[in-house]
Tab-separated table of C-alpha atoms in Angstrom:
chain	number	residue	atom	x	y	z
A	1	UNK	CA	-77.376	-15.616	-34.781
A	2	UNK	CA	-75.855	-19.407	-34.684
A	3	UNK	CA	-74.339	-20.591	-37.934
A	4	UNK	CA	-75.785	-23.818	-39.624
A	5	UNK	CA	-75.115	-24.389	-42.685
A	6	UNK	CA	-73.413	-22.404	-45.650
A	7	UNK	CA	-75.373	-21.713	-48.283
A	8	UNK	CA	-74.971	-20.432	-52.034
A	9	UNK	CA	-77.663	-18.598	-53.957
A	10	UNK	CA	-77.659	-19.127	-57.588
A	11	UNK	CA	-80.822	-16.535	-58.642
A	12	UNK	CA	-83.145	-13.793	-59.546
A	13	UNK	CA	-83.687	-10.225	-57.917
A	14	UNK	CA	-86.850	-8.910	-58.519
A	15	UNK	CA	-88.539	-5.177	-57.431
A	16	UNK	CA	-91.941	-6.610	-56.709
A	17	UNK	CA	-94.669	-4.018	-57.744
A	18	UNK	CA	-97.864	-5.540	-55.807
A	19	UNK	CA	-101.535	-4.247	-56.413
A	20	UNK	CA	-103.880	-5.000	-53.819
A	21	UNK	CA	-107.335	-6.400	-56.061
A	22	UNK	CA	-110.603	-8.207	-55.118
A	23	UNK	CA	-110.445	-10.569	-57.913
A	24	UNK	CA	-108.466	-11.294	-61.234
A	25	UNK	CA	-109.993	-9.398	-63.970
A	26	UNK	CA	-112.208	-10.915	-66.587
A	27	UNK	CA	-110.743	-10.781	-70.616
A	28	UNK	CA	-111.479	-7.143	-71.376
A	29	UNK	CA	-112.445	-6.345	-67.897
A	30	UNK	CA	-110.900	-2.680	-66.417
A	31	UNK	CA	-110.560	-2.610	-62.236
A	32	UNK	CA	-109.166	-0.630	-59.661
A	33	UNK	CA	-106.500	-1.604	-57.250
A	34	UNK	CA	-108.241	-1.897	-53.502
A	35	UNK	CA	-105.129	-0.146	-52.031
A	36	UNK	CA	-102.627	2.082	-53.263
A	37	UNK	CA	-99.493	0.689	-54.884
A	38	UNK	CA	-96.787	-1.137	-52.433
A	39	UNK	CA	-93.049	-1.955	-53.710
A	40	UNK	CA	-90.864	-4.920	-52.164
A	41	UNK	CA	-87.939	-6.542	-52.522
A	42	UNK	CA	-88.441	-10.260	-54.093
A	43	UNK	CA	-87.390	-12.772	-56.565
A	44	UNK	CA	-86.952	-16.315	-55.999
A	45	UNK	CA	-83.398	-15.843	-55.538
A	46	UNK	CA	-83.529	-12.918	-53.565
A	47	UNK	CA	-85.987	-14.235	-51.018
A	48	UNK	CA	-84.945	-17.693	-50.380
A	49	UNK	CA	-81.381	-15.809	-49.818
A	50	UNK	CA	-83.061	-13.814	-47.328
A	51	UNK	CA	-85.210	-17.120	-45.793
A	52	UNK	CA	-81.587	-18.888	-45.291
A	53	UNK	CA	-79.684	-16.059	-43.396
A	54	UNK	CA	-82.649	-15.503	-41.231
A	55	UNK	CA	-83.198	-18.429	-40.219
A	56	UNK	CA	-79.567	-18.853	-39.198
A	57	UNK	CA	-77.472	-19.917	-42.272
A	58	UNK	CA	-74.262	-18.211	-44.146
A	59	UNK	CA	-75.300	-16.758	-47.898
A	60	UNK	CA	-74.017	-16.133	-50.642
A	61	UNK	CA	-75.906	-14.617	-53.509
A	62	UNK	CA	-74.712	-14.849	-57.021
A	63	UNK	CA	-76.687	-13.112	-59.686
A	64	UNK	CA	-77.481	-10.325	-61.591
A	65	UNK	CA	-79.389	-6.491	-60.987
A	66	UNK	CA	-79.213	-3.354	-62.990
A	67	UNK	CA	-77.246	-0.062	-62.538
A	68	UNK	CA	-80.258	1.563	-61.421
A	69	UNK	CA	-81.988	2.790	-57.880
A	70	UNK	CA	-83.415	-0.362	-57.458
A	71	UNK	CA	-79.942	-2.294	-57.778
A	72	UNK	CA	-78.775	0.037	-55.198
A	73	UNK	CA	-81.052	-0.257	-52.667
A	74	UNK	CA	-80.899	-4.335	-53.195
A	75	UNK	CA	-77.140	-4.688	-52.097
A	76	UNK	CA	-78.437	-2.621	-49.351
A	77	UNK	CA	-80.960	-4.988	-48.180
A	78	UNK	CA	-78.274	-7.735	-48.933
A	79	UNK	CA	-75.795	-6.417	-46.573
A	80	UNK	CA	-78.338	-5.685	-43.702
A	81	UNK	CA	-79.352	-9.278	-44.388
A	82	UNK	CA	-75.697	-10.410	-43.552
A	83	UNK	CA	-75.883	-11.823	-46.831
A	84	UNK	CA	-71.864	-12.081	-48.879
A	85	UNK	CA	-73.520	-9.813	-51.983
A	86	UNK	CA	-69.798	-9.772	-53.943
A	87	UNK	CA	-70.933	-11.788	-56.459
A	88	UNK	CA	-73.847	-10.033	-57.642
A	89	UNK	CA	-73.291	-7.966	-60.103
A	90	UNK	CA	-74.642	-4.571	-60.855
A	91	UNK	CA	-74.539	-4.276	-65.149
A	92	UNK	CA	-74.203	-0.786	-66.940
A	93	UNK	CA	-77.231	-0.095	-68.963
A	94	UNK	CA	-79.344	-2.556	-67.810
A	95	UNK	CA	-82.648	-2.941	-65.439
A	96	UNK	CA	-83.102	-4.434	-62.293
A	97	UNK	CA	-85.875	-7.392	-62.817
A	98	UNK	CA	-89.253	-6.658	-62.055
A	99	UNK	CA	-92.424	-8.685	-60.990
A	100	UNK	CA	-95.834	-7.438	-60.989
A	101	UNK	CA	-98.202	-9.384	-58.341
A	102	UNK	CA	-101.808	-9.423	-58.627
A	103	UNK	CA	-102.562	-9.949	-54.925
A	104	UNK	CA	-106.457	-11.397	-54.631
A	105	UNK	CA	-108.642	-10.718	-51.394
A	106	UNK	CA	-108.216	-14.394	-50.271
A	107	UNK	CA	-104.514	-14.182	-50.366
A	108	UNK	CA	-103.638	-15.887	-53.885
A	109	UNK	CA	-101.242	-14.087	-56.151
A	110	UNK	CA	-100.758	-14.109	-59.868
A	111	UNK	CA	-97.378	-13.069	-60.901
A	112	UNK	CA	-95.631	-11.473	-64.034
A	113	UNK	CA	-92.025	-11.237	-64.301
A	114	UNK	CA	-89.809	-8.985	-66.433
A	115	UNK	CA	-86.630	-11.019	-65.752
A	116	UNK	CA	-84.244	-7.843	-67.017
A	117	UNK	CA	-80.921	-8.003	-65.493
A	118	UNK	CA	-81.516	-11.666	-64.181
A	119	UNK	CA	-81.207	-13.300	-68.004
A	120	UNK	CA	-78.127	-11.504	-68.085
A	121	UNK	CA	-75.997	-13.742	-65.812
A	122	UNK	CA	-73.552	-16.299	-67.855
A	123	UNK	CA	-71.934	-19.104	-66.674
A	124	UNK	CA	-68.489	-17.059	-66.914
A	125	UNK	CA	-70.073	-15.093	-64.120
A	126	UNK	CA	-70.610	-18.208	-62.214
A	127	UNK	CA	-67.315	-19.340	-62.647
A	128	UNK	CA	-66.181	-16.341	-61.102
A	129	UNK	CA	-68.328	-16.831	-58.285
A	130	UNK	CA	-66.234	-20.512	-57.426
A	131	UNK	CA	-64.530	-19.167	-54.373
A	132	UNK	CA	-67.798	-18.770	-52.538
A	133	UNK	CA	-69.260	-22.029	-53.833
A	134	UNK	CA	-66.015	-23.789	-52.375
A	135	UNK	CA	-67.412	-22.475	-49.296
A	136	UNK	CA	-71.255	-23.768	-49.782
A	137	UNK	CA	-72.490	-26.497	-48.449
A	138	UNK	CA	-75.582	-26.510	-50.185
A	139	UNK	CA	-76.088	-24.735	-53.986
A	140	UNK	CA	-79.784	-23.742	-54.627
A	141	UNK	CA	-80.737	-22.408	-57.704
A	142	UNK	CA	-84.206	-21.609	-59.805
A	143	UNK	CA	-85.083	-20.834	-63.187
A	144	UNK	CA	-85.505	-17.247	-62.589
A	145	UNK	CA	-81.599	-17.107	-64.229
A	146	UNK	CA	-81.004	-19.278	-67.565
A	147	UNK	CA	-80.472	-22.613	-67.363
A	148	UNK	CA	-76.608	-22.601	-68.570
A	149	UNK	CA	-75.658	-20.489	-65.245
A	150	UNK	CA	-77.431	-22.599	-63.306
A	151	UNK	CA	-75.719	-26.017	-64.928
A	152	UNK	CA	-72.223	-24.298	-64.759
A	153	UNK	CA	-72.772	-23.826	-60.890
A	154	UNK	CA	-73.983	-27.517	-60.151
A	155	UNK	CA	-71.272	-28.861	-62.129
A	156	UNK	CA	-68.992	-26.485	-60.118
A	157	UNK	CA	-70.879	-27.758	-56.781
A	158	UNK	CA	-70.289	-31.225	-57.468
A	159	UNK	CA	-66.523	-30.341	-57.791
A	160	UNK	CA	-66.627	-28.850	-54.981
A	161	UNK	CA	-68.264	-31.785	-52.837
A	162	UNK	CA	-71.453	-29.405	-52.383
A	163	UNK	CA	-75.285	-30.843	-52.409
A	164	UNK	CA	-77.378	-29.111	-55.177
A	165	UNK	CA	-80.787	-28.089	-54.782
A	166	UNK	CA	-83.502	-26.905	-57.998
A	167	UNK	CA	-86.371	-25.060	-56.746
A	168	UNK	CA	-87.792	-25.843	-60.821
A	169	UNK	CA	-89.752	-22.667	-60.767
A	170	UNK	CA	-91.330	-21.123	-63.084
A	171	UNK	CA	-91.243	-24.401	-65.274
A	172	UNK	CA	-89.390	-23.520	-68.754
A	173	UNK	CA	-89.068	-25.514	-71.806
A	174	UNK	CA	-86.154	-27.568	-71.904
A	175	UNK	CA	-84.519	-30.876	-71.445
A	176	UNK	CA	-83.058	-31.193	-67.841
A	177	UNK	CA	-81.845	-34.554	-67.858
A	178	UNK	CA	-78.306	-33.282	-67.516
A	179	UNK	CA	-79.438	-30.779	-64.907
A	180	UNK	CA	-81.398	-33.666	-63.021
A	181	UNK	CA	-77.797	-35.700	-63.096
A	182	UNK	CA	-75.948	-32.999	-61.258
A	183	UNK	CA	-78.750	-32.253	-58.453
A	184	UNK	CA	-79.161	-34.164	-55.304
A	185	UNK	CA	-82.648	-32.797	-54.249
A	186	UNK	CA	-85.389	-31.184	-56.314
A	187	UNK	CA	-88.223	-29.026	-54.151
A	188	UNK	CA	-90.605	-28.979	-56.718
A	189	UNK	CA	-94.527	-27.248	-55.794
A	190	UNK	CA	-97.495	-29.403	-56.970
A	191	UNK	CA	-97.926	-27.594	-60.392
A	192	UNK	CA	-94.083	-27.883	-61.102
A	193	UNK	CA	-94.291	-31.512	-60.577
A	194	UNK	CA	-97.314	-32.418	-62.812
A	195	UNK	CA	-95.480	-30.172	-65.649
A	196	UNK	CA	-92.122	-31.760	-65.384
A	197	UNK	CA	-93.155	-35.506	-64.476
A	198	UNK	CA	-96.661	-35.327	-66.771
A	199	UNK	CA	-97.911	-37.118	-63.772
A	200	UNK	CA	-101.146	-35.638	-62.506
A	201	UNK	CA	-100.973	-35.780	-58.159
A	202	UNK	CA	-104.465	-36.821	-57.010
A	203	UNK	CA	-103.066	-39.135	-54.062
A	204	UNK	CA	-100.489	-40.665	-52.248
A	205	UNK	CA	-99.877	-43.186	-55.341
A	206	UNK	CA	-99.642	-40.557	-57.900
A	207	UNK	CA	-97.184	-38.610	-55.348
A	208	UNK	CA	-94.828	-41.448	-54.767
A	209	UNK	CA	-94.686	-42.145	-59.066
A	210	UNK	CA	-93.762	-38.499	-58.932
A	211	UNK	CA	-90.599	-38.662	-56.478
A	212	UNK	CA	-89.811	-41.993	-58.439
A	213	UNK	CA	-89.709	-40.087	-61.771
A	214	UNK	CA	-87.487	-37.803	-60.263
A	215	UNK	CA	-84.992	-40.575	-58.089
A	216	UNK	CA	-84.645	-42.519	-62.099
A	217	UNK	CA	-83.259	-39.442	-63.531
A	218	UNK	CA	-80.742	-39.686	-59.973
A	219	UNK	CA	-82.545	-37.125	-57.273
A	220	UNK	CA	-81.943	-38.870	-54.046
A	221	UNK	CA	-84.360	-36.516	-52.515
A	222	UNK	CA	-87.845	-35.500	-53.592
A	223	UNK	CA	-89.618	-32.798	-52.036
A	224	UNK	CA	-92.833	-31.656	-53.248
A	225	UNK	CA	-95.081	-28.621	-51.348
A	226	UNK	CA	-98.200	-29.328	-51.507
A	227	UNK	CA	-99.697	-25.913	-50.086
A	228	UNK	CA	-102.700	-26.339	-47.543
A	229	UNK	CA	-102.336	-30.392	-47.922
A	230	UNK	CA	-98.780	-29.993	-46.590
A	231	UNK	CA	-95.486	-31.418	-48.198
A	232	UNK	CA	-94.649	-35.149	-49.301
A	233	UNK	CA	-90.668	-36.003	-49.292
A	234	UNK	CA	-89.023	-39.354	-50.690
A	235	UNK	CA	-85.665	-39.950	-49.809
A	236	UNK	CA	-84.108	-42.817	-52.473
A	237	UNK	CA	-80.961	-43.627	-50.606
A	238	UNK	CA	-82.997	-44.167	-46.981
A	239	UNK	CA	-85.672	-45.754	-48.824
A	240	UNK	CA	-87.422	-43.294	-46.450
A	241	UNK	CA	-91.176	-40.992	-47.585
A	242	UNK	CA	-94.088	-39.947	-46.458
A	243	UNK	CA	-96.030	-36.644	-46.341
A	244	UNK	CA	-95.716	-33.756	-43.210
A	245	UNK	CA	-98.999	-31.708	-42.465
A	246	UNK	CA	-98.870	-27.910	-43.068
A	247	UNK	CA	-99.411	-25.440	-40.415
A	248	UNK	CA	-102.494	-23.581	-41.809
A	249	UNK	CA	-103.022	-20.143	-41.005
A	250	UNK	CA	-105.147	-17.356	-42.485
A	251	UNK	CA	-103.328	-16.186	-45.292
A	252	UNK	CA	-103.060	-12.608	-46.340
A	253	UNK	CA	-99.996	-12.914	-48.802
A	254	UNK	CA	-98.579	-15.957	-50.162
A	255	UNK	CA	-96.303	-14.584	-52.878
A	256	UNK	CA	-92.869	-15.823	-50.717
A	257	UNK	CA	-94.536	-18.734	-48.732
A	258	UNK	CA	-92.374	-21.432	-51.082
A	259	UNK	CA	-89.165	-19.602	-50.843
A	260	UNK	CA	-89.313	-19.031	-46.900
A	261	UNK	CA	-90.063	-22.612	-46.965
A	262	UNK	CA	-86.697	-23.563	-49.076
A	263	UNK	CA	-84.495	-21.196	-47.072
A	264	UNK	CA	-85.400	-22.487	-43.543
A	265	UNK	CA	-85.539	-26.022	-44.496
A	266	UNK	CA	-81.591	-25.739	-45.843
A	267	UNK	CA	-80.763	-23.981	-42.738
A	268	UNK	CA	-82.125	-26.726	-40.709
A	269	UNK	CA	-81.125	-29.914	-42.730
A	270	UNK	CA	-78.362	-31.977	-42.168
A	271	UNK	CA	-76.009	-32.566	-44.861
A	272	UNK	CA	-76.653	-36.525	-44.914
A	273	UNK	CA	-80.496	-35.602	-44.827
A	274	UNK	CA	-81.297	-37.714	-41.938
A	275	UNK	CA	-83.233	-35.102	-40.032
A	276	UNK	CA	-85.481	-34.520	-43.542
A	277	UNK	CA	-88.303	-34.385	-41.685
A	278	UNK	CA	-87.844	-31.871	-38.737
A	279	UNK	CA	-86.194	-30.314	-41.233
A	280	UNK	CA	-89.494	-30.240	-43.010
A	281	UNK	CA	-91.826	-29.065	-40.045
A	282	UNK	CA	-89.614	-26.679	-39.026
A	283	UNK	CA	-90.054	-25.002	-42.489
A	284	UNK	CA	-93.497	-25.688	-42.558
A	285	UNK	CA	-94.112	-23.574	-39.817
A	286	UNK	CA	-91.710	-20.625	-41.178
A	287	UNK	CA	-93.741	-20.698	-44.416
A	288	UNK	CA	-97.350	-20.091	-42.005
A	289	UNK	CA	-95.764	-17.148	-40.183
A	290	UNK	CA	-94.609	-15.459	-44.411
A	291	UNK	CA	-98.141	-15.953	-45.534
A	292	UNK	CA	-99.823	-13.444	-42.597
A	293	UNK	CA	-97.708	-10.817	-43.308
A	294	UNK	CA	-97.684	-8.147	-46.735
A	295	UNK	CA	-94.561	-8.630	-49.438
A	296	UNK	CA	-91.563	-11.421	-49.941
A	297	UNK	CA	-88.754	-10.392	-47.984
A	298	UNK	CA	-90.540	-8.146	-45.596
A	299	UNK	CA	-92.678	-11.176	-44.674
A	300	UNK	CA	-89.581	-13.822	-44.287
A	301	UNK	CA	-89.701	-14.688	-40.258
A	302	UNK	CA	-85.784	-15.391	-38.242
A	303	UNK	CA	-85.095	-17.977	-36.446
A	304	UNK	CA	-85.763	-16.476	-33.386
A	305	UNK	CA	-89.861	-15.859	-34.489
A	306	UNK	CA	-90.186	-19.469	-35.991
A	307	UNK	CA	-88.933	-21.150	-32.797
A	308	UNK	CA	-91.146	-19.143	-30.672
A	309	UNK	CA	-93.701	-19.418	-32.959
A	310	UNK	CA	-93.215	-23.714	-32.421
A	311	UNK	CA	-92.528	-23.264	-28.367
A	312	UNK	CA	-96.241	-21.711	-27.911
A	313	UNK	CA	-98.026	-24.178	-29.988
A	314	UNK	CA	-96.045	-26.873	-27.982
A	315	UNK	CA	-96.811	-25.177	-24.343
């Protein structure tokens, strides 16, 4: 596997619990699951972790997972994922986080999270984490951990000469201009977006007053997934936008589509951003090959798949 560039994960580690239904049930409404109960490994952290090293990158992961069988098997799947799992502690007493996805016949998922062990992680934890964000390149957290972690490890990437990237999901309550001043790209999804911004995206017009709410509060780079319509990216300092077409497949499971989507595109992208768009395709195109298969991290393609995946379309 070739080394690009080094990566740290600020985030959540989730045991997904997935049940298999035709439909979301109605208020009141009882139904059975079509299949029988499936377990994964997930989490917004977890996966785009996962997404990075596979698709060629050195990780990091920094969070937070119970003293429990689940916590155990995770550093497991760290390690085997080549993935530096020393900061990421295991707490006595405590549960690993859990997420229960409602996986629909057409491939949508609804998802409840019981953030456990995640909410647990303080910015002392971060700060003893520094020697591995020294080492990043790029610093990408969510809002699966709480929000003081998360500023404690910007402000320690931007000491540290490191880009910082929010994925802003899920959306909380809160006022981020100070977390907006220390990050250099936000990768927002179209329902992020309309929460944080209060703009509503219709069309190209409403996308660009998006990325320029965004560049005001000092993003230099905008990227917003758009799902089946593809992904629209503004880049302040190149005075550079436009929006990349998606790669649409039949999709069976789209629960880690966005995070294989973050994790190859910072294991493609330069650090002065001017291959944004390659970048972009090439992630595009890792995202299609998650959604066709079951589960987050079991569904996360290498390297290796993507660019063969790219070579036949282009033969």
């Amino acid at each position: 596997m070739s080394t690009k560039n080094s990566v740290a994960v600020v985030g959540s580690l989730n045991r997904d619990i997935i049940l298999q239904i035709t439909n979301l049930p109605l208020a009141g409404e009882t139904i059975h699951t079509q299949k029988a109960v499936s377990y994964a490994f997930g989490g917004k952290g977890s996966n785009q972790a996962v997404s990075c090293a596979r698709n060629g990158s050195q990780v990091a992961m920094i969070g937070c997972l119970g003293q429990d069988s689940h916590g155990d098997e995770f550093k497991q799947m760290l390690q085997k994922n080549e993935i530096n799992h020393r900061f990421v502690k295991q707490l006595p007493n405590e549960n690993t986080g859990q997420a229960y996805i409602l996986l629909q016949s057409s491939g949508q998922n609804s998802i409840v999270v019981s953030a456990e062990a995640n909410h647990l992680l303080t910015p002392q934890m971060v700060q003893d984490s520094e020697s591995v964000i020294q080492e990043a390149q790029f610093v990408l957290a969510q809002f699966e951990v709480l929000l003081p972690a998360i500023v404690e490890a910007f402000s320690l990437a931007r000491a540290n000469q490191a880009k910082t990237v929010l994925n802003p999901g899920p959306v909380i309550e809160a006022d981020f201009d100070y977390l907006y001043a220390l990050t250099d790209i936000i990768i927002p999804n179209e329902t992020e977006s309309e929460k944080l911004t209060g703009i509503t995206i219709k069309d190209n017009q409403t996308l660009s007053e998006s990325a320029e709410f965004f560049h005001q509060k000092g993003i230099e780079v905008v990227i917003i997934t758009l799902g089946k319509a593809g992904v629209y990216y503004s880049n302040r300092k190149r005075q550079d936008s436009g929006k990349i077409a998606a790669h649409v497949v039949k999709a069976i499971d789209t629960t880690a589509a966005g995070d294989t989507f973050i994790g190859a595109l910072l294991s493609q992208l330069a650090l002065d951003y001017q291959n944004l768009s390659e970048a972009i395709a090439y992630a595009n195109f890792a995202s299609s090959l998650a959604v066709q298969k079951l589960g987050a991290v079991d569904s996360i393609p290498t390297e290796k798949e993507v660019k063969s995946k790219i070579k036949k379309l282009n033969s």
